[in-house]
Short mmCIF file of C-alpha atoms in Angstrom, two decimals:
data_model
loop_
_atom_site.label_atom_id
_atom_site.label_comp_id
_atom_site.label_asym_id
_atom_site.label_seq_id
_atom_site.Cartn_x
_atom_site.Cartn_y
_atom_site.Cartn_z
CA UNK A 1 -10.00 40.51 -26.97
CA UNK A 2 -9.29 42.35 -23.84
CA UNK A 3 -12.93 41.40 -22.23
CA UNK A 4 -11.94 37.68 -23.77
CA UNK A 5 -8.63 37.33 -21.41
CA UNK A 6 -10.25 39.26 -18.51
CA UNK A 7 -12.70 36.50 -18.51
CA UNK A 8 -10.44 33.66 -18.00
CA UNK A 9 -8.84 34.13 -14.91
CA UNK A 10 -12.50 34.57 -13.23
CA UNK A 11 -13.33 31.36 -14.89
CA UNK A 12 -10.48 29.52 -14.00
CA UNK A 13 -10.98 30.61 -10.25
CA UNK A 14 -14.87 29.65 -10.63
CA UNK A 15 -13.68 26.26 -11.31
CA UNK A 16 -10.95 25.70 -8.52
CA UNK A 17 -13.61 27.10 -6.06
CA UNK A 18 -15.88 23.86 -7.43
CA UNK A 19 -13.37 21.13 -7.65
CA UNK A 20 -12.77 22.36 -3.78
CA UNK A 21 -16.19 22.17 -2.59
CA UNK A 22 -16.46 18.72 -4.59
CA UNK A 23 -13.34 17.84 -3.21
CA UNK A 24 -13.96 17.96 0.09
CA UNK A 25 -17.57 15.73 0.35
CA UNK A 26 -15.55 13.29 -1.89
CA UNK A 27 -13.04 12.78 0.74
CA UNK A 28 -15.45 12.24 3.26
CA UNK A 29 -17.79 10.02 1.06
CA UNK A 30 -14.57 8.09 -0.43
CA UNK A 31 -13.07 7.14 3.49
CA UNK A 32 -16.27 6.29 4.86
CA UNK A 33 -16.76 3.91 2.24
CA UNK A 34 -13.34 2.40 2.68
CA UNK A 35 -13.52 2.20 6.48
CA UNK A 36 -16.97 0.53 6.03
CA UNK A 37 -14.80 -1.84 3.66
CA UNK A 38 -12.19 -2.74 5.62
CA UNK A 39 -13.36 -2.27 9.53
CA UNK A 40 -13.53 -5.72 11.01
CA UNK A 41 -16.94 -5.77 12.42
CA UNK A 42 -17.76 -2.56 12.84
CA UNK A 43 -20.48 -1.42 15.99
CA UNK A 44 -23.95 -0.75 15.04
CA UNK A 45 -22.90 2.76 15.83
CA UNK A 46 -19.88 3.13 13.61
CA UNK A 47 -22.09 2.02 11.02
CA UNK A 48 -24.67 4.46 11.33
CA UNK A 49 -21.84 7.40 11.94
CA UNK A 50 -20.14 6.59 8.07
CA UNK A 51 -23.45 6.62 6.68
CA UNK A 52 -24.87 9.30 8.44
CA UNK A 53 -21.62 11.34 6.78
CA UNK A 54 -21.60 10.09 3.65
CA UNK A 55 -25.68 11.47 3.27
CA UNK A 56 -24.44 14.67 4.93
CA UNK A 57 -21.59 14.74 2.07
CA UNK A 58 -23.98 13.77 -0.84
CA UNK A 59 -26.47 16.51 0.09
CA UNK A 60 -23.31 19.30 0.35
CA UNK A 61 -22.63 17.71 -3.48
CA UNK A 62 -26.16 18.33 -4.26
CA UNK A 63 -26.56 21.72 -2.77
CA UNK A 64 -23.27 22.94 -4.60
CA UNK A 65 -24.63 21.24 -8.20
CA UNK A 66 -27.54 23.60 -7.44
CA UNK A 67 -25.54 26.37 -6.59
CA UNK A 68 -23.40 26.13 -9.73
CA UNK A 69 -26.57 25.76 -11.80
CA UNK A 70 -27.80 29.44 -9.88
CA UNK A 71 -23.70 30.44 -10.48
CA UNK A 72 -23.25 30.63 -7.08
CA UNK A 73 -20.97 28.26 -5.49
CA UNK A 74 -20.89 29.82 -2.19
CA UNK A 75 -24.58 28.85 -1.35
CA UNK A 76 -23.94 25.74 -0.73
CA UNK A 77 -24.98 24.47 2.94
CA UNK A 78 -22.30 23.27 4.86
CA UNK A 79 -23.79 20.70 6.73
CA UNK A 80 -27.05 19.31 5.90
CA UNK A 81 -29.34 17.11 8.25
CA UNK A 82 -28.47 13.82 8.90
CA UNK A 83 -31.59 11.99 7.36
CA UNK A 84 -29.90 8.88 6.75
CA UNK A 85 -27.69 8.10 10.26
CA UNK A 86 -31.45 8.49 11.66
CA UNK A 87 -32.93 5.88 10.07
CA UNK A 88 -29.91 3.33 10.04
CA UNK A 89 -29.91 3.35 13.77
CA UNK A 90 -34.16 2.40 14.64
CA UNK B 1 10.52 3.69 18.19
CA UNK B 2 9.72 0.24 16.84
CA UNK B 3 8.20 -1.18 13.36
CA UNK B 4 5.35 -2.00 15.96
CA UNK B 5 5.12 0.58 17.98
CA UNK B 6 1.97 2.56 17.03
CA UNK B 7 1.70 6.75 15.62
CA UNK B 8 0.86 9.60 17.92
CA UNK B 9 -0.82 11.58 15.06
CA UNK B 10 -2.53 14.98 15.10
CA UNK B 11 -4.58 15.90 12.22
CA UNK B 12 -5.19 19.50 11.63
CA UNK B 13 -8.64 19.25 9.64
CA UNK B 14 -11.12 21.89 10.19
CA UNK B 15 -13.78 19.49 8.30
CA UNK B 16 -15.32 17.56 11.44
CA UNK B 17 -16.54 14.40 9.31
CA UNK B 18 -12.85 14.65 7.48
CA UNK B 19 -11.32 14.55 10.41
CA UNK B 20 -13.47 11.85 12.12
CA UNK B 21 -13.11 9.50 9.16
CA UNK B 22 -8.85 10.32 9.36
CA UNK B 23 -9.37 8.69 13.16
CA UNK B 24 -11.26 6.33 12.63
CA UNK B 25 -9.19 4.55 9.28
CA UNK B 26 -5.21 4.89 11.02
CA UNK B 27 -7.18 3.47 14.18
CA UNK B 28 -7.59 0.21 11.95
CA UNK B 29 -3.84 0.17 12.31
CA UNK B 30 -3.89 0.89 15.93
CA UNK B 31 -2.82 4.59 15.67
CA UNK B 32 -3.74 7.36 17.99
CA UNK B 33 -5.25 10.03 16.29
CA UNK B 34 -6.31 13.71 18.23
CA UNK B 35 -7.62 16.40 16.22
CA UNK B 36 -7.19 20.31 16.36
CA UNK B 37 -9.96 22.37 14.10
CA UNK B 38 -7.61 25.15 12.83
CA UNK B 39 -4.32 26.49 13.13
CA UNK B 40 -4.67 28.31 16.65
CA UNK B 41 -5.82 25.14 18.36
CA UNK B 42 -2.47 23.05 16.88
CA UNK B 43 -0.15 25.95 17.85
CA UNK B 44 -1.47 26.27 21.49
CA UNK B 45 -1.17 22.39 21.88
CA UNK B 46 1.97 22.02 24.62
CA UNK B 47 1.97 18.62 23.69
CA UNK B 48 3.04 19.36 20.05
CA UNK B 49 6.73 17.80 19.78
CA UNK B 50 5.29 14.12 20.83
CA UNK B 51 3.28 13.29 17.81
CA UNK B 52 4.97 11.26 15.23
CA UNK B 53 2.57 12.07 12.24
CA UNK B 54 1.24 15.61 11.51
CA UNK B 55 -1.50 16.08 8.95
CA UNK B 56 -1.92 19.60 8.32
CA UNK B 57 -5.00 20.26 6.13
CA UNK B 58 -3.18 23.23 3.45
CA UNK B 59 -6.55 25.45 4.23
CA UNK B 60 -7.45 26.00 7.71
CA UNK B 61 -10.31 28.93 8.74
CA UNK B 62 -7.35 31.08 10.29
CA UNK B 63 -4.07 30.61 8.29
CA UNK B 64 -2.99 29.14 5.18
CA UNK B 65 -0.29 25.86 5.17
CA UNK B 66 2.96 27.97 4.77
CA UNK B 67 1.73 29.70 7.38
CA UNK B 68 1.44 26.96 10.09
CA UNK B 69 4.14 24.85 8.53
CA UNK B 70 7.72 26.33 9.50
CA UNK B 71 5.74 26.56 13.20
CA UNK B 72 5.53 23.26 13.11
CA UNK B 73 8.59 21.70 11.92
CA UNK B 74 10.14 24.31 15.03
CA UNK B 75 7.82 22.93 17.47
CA UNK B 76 7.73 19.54 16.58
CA UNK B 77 11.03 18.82 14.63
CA UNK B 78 11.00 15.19 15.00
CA UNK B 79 7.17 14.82 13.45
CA UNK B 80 6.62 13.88 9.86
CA UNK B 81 4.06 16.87 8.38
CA UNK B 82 1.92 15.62 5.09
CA UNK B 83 -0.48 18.06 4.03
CA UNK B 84 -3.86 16.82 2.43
CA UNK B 85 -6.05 19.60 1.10
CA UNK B 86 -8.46 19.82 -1.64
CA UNK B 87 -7.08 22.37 -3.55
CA UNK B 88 -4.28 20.51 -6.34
CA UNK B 89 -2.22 23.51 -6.74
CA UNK B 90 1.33 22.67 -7.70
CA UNK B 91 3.06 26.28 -6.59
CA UNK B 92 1.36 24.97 -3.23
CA UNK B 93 2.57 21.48 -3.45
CA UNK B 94 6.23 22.60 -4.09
CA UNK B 95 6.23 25.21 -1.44
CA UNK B 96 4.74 22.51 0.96
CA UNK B 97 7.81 19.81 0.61
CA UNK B 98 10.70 22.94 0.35
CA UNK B 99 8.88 23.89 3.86
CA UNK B 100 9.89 20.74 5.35
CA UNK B 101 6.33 18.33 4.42
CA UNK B 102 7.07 14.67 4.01
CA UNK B 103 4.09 14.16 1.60
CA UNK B 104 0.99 16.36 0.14
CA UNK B 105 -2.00 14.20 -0.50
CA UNK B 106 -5.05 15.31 -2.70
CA UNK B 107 -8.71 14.86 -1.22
CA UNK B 108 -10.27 12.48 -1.79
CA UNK B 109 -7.46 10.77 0.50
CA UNK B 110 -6.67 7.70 -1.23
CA UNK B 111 -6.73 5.68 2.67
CA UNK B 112 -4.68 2.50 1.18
CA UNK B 113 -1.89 4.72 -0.02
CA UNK B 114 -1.75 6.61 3.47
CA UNK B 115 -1.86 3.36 5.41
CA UNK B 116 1.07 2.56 3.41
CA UNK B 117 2.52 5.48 3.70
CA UNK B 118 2.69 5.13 7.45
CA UNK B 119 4.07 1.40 7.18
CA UNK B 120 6.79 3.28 5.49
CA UNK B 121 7.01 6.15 8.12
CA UNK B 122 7.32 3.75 11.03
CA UNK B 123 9.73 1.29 9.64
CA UNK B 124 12.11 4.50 9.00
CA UNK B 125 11.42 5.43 12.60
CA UNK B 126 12.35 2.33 13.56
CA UNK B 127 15.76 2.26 11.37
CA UNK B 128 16.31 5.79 12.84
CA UNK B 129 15.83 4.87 16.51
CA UNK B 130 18.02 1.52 16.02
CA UNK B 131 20.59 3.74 14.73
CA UNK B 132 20.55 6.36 17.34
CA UNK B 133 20.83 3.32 19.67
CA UNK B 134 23.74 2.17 18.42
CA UNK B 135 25.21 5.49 18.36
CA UNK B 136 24.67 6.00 21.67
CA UNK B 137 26.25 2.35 22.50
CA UNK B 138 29.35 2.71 20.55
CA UNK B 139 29.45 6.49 22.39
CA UNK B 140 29.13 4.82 25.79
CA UNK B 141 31.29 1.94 24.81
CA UNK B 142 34.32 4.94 23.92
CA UNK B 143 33.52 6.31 27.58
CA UNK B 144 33.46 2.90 29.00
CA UNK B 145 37.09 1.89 27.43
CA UNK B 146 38.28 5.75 28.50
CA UNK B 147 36.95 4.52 32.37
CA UNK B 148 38.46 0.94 31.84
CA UNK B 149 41.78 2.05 30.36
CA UNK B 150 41.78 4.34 33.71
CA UNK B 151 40.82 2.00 36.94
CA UNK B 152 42.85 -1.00 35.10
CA UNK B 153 46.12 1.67 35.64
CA UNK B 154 44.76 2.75 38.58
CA UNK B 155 44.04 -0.43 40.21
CA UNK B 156 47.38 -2.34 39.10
CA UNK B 157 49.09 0.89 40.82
CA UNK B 158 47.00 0.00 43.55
CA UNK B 159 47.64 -3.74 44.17
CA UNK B 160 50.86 -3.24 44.98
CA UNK B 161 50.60 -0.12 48.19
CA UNK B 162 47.05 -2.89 49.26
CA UNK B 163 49.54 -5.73 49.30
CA UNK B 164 52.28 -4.43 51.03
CA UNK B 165 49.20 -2.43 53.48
CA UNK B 166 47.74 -6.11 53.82
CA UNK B 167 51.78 -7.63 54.60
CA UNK B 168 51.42 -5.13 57.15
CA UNK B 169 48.43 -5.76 59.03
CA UNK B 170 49.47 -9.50 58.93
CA UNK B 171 52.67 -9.02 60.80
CA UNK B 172 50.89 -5.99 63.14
CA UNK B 173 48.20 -8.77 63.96
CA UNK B 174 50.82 -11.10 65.12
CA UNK B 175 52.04 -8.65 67.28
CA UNK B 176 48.95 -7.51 68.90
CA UNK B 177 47.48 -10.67 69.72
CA UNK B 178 45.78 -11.21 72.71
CA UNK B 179 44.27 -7.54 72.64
CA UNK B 180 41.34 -7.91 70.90
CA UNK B 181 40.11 -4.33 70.45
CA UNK B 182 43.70 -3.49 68.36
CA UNK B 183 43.02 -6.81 66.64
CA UNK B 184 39.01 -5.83 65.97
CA UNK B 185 40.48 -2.36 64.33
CA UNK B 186 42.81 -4.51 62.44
CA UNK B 187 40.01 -6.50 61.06
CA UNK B 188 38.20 -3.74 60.06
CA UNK B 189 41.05 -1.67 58.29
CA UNK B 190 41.84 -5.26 56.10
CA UNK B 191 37.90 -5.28 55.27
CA UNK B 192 38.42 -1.82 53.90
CA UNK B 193 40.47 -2.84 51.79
CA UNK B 194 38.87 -5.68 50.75
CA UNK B 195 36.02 -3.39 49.77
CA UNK B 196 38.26 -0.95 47.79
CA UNK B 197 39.59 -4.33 45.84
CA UNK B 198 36.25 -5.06 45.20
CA UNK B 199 35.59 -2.01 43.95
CA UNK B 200 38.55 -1.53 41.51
CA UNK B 201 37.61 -5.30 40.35
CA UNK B 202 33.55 -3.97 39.63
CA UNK B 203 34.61 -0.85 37.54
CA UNK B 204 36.90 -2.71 35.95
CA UNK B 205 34.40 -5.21 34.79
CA UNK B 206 31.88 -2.93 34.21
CA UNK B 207 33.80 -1.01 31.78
CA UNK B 208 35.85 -3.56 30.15
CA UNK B 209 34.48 -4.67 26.61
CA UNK B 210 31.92 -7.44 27.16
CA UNK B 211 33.18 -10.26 24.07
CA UNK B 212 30.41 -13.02 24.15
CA UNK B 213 31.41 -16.57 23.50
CA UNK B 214 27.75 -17.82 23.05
CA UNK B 215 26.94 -21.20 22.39
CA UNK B 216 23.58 -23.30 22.49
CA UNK B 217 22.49 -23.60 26.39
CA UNK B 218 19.58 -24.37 28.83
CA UNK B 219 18.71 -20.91 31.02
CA UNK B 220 17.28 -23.12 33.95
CA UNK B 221 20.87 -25.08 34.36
CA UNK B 222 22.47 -21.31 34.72
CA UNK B 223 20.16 -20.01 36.66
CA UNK B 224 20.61 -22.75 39.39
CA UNK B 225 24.32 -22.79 39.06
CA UNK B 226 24.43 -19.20 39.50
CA UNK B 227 21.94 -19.67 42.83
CA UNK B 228 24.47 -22.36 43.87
CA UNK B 229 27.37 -20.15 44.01
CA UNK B 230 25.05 -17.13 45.42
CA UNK B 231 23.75 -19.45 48.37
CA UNK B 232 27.68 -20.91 49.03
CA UNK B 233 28.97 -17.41 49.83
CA UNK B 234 25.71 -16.36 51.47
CA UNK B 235 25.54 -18.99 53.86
CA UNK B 236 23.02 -22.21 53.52
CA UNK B 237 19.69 -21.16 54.66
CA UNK B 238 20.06 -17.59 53.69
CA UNK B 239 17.48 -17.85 50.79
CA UNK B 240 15.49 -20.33 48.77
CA UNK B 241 14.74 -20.67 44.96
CA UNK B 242 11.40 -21.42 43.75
CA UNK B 243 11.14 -22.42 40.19
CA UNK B 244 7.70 -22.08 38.06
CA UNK B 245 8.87 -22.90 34.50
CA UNK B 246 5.90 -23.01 31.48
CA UNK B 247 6.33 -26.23 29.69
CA UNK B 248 8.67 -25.75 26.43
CA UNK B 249 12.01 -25.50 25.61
CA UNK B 250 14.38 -22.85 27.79
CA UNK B 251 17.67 -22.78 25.44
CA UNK B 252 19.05 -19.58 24.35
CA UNK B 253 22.48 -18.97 22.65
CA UNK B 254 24.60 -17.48 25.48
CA UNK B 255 28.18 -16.97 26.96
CA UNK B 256 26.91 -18.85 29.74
CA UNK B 257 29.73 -17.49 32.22
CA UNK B 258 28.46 -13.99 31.42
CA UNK B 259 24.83 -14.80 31.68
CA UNK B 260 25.83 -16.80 35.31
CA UNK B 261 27.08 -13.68 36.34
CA UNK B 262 23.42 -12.13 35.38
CA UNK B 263 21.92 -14.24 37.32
CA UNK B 264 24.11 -14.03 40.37
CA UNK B 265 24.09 -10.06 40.60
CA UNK B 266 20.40 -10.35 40.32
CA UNK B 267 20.21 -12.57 43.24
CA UNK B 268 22.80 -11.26 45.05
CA UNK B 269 20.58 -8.09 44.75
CA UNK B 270 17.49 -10.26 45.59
CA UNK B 271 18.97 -11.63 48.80
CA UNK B 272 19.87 -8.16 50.07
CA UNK B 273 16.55 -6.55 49.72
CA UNK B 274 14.94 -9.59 51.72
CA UNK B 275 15.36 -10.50 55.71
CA UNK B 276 16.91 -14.10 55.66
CA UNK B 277 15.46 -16.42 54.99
CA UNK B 278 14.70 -14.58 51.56
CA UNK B 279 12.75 -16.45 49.02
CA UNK B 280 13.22 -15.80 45.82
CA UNK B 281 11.38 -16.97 42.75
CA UNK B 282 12.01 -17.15 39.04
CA UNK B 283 9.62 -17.15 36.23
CA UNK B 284 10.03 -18.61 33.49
CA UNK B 285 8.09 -18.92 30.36
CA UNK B 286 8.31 -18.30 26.12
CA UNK B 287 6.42 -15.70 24.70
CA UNK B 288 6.67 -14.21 20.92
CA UNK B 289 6.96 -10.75 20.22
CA UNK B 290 7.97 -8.68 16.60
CA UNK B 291 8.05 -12.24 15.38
CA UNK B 292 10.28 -13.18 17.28
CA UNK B 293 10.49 -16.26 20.19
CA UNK B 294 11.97 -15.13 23.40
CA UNK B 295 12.42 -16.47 26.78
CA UNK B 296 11.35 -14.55 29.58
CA UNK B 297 12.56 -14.98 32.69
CA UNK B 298 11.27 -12.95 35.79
CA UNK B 299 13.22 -12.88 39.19
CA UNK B 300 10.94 -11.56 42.28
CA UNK B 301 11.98 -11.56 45.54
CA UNK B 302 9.98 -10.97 48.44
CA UNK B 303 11.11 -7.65 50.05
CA UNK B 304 9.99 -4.24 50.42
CA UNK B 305 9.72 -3.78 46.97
CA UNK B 306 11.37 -0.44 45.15
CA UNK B 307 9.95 2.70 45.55
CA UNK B 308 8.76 4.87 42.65
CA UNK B 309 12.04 7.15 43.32
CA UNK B 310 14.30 4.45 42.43
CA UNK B 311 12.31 2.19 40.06
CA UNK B 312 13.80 4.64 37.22
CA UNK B 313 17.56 4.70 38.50
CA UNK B 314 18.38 1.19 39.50
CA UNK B 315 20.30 0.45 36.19
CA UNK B 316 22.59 3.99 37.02
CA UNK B 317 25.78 2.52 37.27
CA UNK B 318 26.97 3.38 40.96
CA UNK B 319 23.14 4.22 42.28
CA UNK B 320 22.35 1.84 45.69
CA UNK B 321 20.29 1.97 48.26
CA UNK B 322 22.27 -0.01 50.42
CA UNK B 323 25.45 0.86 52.78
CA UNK B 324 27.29 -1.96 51.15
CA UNK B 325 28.22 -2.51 47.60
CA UNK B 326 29.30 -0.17 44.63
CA UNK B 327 25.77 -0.21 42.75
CA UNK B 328 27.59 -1.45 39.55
CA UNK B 329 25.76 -5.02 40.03
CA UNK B 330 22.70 -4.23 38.30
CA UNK B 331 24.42 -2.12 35.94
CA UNK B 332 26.82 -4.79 34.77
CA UNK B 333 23.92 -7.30 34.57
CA UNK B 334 22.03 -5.10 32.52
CA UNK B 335 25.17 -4.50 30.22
CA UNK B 336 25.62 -8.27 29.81
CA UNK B 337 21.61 -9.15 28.58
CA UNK B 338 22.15 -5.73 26.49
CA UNK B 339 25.21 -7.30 24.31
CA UNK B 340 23.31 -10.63 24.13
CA UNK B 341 20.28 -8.41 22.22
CA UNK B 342 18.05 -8.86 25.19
CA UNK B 343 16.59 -6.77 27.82
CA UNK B 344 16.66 -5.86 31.66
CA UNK B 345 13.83 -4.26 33.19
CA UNK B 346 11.55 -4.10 36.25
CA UNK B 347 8.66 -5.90 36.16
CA UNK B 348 5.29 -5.66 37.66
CA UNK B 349 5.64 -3.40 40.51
CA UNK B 350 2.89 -4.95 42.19
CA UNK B 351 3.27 -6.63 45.47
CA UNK B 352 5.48 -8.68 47.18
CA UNK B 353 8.46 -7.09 46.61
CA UNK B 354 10.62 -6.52 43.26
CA UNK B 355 10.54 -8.43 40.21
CA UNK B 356 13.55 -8.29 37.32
CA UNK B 357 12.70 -9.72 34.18
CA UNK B 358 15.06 -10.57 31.29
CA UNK B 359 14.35 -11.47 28.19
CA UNK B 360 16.62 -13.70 25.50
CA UNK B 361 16.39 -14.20 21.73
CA UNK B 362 15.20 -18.08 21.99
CA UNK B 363 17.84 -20.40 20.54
CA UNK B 364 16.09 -21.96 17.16
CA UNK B 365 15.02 -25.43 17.43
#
């Protein structure tokens, strides 16, 4: 019982540290796509900027799924390369 | 602050692409957004108490959201602080808004609701500035009557010692004819006093209440019957009008012996700053702005123009630059176009000379 409510609290803070590190990529990816949305013509370069975020964001989601899988949340890469951006602006 | 006007906004956001995306969405709306990557780079800003919009990310690499908060509201007291972090933790969220926040937004930032949001936040501004405004009016309309109240005492005290002065310098004339440097002193000491009439009669209408009889009118038909009565005291020859007028309508609903007297102080003022013959040239077009129509009417004259020293004083009541006059002309003018919900200002400052622009609700069609 005692190792039962000891475990909780651990848990619990396991799972805020996730929703933040999801949190945080989903911003990004969620504004990008609604200033790619709404900008009125945006410049070739504006363009390439949102996407090259929201593949920078997707890859931090990825990298944390891993890390969860491992149990280690922390791992994740803070900013991966910017694949995408690259190849938007040729 | 207007509904228009557009939000100096400084988002705290330690999250580069967060903060990039923050920019780039409220620019859509035409706000000006500068970032600051953690607490310490906010706090050492100097420029802190001129943003209107503070978004203070709960989680920064050096302090925590309580932390930076109370700083803020100190340093920039008249900003509205919403917090957007990713963390949804009520005990957070309550201590935010008991701190002072206006809102605390969860990531991912629903961007519809914060454009909203900031609708909201500037219309309030604006209902807070036109309320501060008319504080200050009906504050400087209580010193104004307090002034009034005073010179109208003071000058009906007067009138009678200037009369029986000027009885006295009529009868002392008569008796020193013939010697014309007594009579040249004489002239001079009955000019004084003209002067100090004048002066009791420009405080007086400067601080009176201004009551507005308005009633449907054409701007163009005052303007030249103010230039009329300007160039009869001045003298013919001592200036000349030149009209440029944009094709439309030029009525307005004014108390058209008020807005003469606009018109007259400003070219009274033009003819002064100009060596005779002074030409002086009104403007006058409609343009729309907040909705609404308005006529605009510039007056330029073609004199030395003001320098940068007096560009932001020449509404002072009692500020001249000249040897004559009171310096309540521009004041009084600017009083007037005030109570008929227009405006006064200085125009372009670029060459020749000054330019005085007003601007009048149009009269609907």
């Amino acid at each position: 019982m005692m190792t039962a409510t000891s475990r909780a609290p651990a848990g619990t803070e396991a799972l805020r540290s996730l929703v933040h590190e999801v949190r945080n990529p989903l911003n990004v990816i969620k504004t990008s796509v609604y200033y790619l949305m709404n900008a009125q013509a945006p410049s070739r370069e504006k363009l390439a900027e949102h996407l090259g975020r929201i593949e920078r964001q997707v890859q931090a989601l990825e990298a944390a799924t891993i890390a969860l899988r491992g149990g280690n949340i922390a791992a994740a890469p803070a900013e991966p390369s910017p694949r995408l951006s690259s190849s938007c602006r040729t | 602050m207007t509904e228009t006007e557009h939000l100096q906004i400084l988002a705290i956001e330690d999250d580069a692409d967060a903060f990039a995306n923050l920019r780039d969405i409220l620019a859509l709306d035409g706000h000006r957004v500068q970032g600051a990557p953690d607490a310490r780079a906010a706090l050492a800003r100097v420029d802190l108490g001129e943003f209107d919009l503070i978004l203070l990310d709960w989680l920064l690499p050096d302090l925590r959201g309580e932390a930076v908060l109370p700083v803020l509201r100190e340093r920039a007291p008249e900003a509205a602080v919403v917090v957007v972090t990713g963390h949804s933790d009520l005990n957070a969220a309550i201590a935010a808004l008991r701190q002072g926040a206006a809102d605390y937004l969860l990531k991912p930032v629903d961007s519809q609701a914060l454009r909203a949001g900031l609708v909201r936040l500037q219309q309030r501004r604006a209902i807070d500035a036109a309320m501060r405004a008319a504080q200050a009016r009906a504050l400087q309309a209580e010193r104004l009557a307090a002034i009034g109240e005073m010179v109208a005492g003071l000058a009906h005290e007067s009138r009678n010692a200037l009369q029986r002065s000027q009885a006295c310098l009529e009868m002392l004339v008569l008796r020193v004819a013939g010697q014309p440097e007594l009579e040249g002193l004489i002239g001079r000491i009955g000019a004084a006093q003209s002067d100090l009439h004048r002066l009791y009669e420009d405080v007086r209408a400067y601080a009176a209440p201004i009551h507005l009889e308005r009633r449907r009118c054409r701007a163009d038909l005052i303007w030249r019957e103010a230039w009329n009565q300007v160039e009869d005291s001045a003298g013919a020859g001592a200036g000349r009008l030149r009209e440029s007028i944009a094709p439309g309508p030029l009525e307005c609903l004014a108390d058209t012996f008020r807005l003469r007297q606009v018109f007259r102080n400003l070219f009274e003022n033009s003819l002064a700053a100009s060596r005779p013959p002074a030409q002086v040239a009104v403007d006058a077009r409609q343009v729309r702005e907040r909705g609404r129509w308005l006529l605009r009417i510039g007056v330029r004259d073609r004199g030395a123009g003001l320098p940068e020293s007096v560009r932001g004083r020449v509404f002072e009541p009692f500020f001249t630059t000249r040897t004559r006059g009171t310096g309540l002309g521009l004041a009084i003018a600017k009083r007037i176009v005030d109570a008929h919900e227009g405006t006064l200002e200085l125009g372009d400052e670029a060459p020749p000379g000054a330019e005085f622009v007003i601007t009048l609700p149009r009269a609907l069609p």
